[in-house]
Amino acid sequence: MALPSLAISSQQGQLTGDGLEGFYRAGRRLLSRCLLRVAGREPIAVQARMVAADRARFVATLRPVVDGGPDPDIMVERIRHADGTEQITLRSSATRSLRLPVEVALGTDLAELGAVAAGRPGRELSATVHDSGMRWSSSAGHAVVTATPPPRDALASAGLLRWEFDLPPGGTWSVELRVRADGGAASRPVGHGTVRPLAAAESAGDDARVGPLLRTCAEDLHALLLRDPAYPSDLYFAAGAPWRCGLAPAEALVAARMALPLGTRLAAGTLRALARTQLSGTGRESGMISGPLRDAGPHLPPGCTGTEATLLFPALLAEARRWGLPEQEVAELLPTAERCLQWLRAAVGDGAYLADPGPGGPLRCETQAHAHRAALLGADLLDAHGRPGVVELRQWAEALRTRFREDFWAEDRGGGRPAAARTPDGRLLPHLGSAAAHLLDTGLLGGGLMAPGLLDKVQTEQLARLLGGPALDSGWGLRSLGVREASYNPFGHRGGAVRVQETALAVGGLAAAGYEKESSSLLRGVLSAAEAFGFRLPEMYAGEQRSERGAPLPHPAACRPAATAAASGVQLLTALVGIRPDAPAGTVTLRPMRSAPLGEIGLAGLRVAGAPFSVRVSRLGLAMVEEAADGLQLGV
């Protein structure tokens, strides 16, 4: 994929029109069928692999002569690009010249992706011969396929293009197909501009998997980039393909925050785009960043992603400033962050907790964690710019910490646990899930300090034990619901499946809190899962326990690639190094994992304070800066 374009097919390489298969642009299927036949037969597929996020390579073989022995004479290679270009090449190993007919059968329904996904594709349209290819039209639009070289014959009734040629021994023959919405020139994918919005970071070390993981995650993030239609310079991440190729506010903010080590440009574009959606007026929603409801699993009603996005906005702006977002851009976005914080204080009122969805909704554990982080990082941001409301936010956050440690802790014989939520009548919902990892994601303050958390030291230690225990740690990552909980389902997207985003948050939070054993176990698990998925992490996968020769089970509804999963790869590797910048103060602090769970690791080409930043951590867990901005001092 390379948004707004993507291509979906099976590993056979043929586009059959079944299911989701096809070339899409801006959510519409421009081509659903592209069937290749050589000498009257379909080539036998032997390999399919991703070359990059925006292209795949399919290899097949063929024996043109049926009784010619077991060895194939022809290799067929198809290089498919997300933008709608496909190069088909035939290579001969035959000892004599071959006369080969080649046919490509094309078709489309011009259906929307949502309708195709719901099993409601349209009927295949009738084609007309157009220029050197085929054209289809409907009230939804037009699609054109052109071929270079032009076909010898074109049959509109079957959507068939046909060539016939002599292929000498050792010879090759190629044809290029181009799919366009209206026959015009292709638009450049958002992530392929002259200025890369994300740093071209690299990773290497004792563990050979770190390089491919970072490279693939960065490619996927570029492939998921979108432009704000009204403000083309503002870029942000789509949530994921194929189901959510548009802006999802909470996911876009989470991914931009995790990707801060690759630069602040995406954070700025995301914040500006969402600032323009902030609700105004005098009602209780004034100041919110709107977002849809999201299923919360079997034990809780749906939560509001708008609540999460509103709380993420000031936190991302504050942390982007620490990573090097220019003060002028911070100042432009500060009024929006202030209104988010004003909404928070108004929504809480005289109470201690934030209901979601409120008022009258449950008091969710992770919502209180988001609110607490927003208050502390928001106060830090306001304080730096001499804005009012700092004292009130810090006082409320302190009161929240005091009450949360008592009101949200469910005692049991195992040492207790943080409750997932409190009902409006005060009853605790004590089920154990990965949402508790948000309690460890406290946020970055100045001087390399992490903000205080909602739990005390004893409770944090108990949470670390639970996150590293067999009920939640599947061996592939963190389950969204413990195996012993009622309604556990290894495929439940919030009821037992491994969610990569929350696993990455747990890895970073546990490492920052000093619980490296538990952090390392989760890190190794998700790294092994990434390898099994070809380093293109899905947003979630089944939470079944890892076995000696097993592999993680894909979730059929998971986006892959997904912005939060790809950005989680960046978070996982930078957590090993513990980079804590404070660009306004001109310092950067390193808190590497002393146990060095992956051995020596180096990260090069990151961005801190607007300049390249490279760091290496030895097998002894000692960090050394190899490249940094002029004047940037190493903090203690």
PDB file of N, CA and C in Angstrom, residues 153 313 465 590:
ATOM      1  N   ASP A 153      -4.509  -8.139 -29.681  1.00  0.00           N
ATOM      2  CA  ASP A 153      -5.963  -8.209 -29.773  1.00  0.00           C
ATOM      3  C   ASP A 153      -6.563  -7.735 -28.448  1.00  0.00           C
ATOM      4  N   PHE A 313      -4.169  14.962  23.033  1.00  0.00           N
ATOM      5  CA  PHE A 313      -3.721  16.159  22.313  1.00  0.00           C
ATOM      6  C   PHE A 313      -2.700  16.960  23.124  1.00  0.00           C
ATOM      7  N   ARG A 465       4.355  -7.638  38.177  1.00  0.00           N
ATOM      8  CA  ARG A 465       4.290  -9.094  38.319  1.00  0.00           C
ATOM      9  C   ARG A 465       3.129  -9.665  37.518  1.00  0.00           C
ATOM     10  N   LEU A 590      19.736   9.502  28.803  1.00  0.00           N
ATOM     11  CA  LEU A 590      19.607   8.110  28.367  1.00  0.00           C
ATOM     12  C   LEU A 590      19.429   7.210  29.582  1.00  0.00           C
TER      13      LEU A 590
END
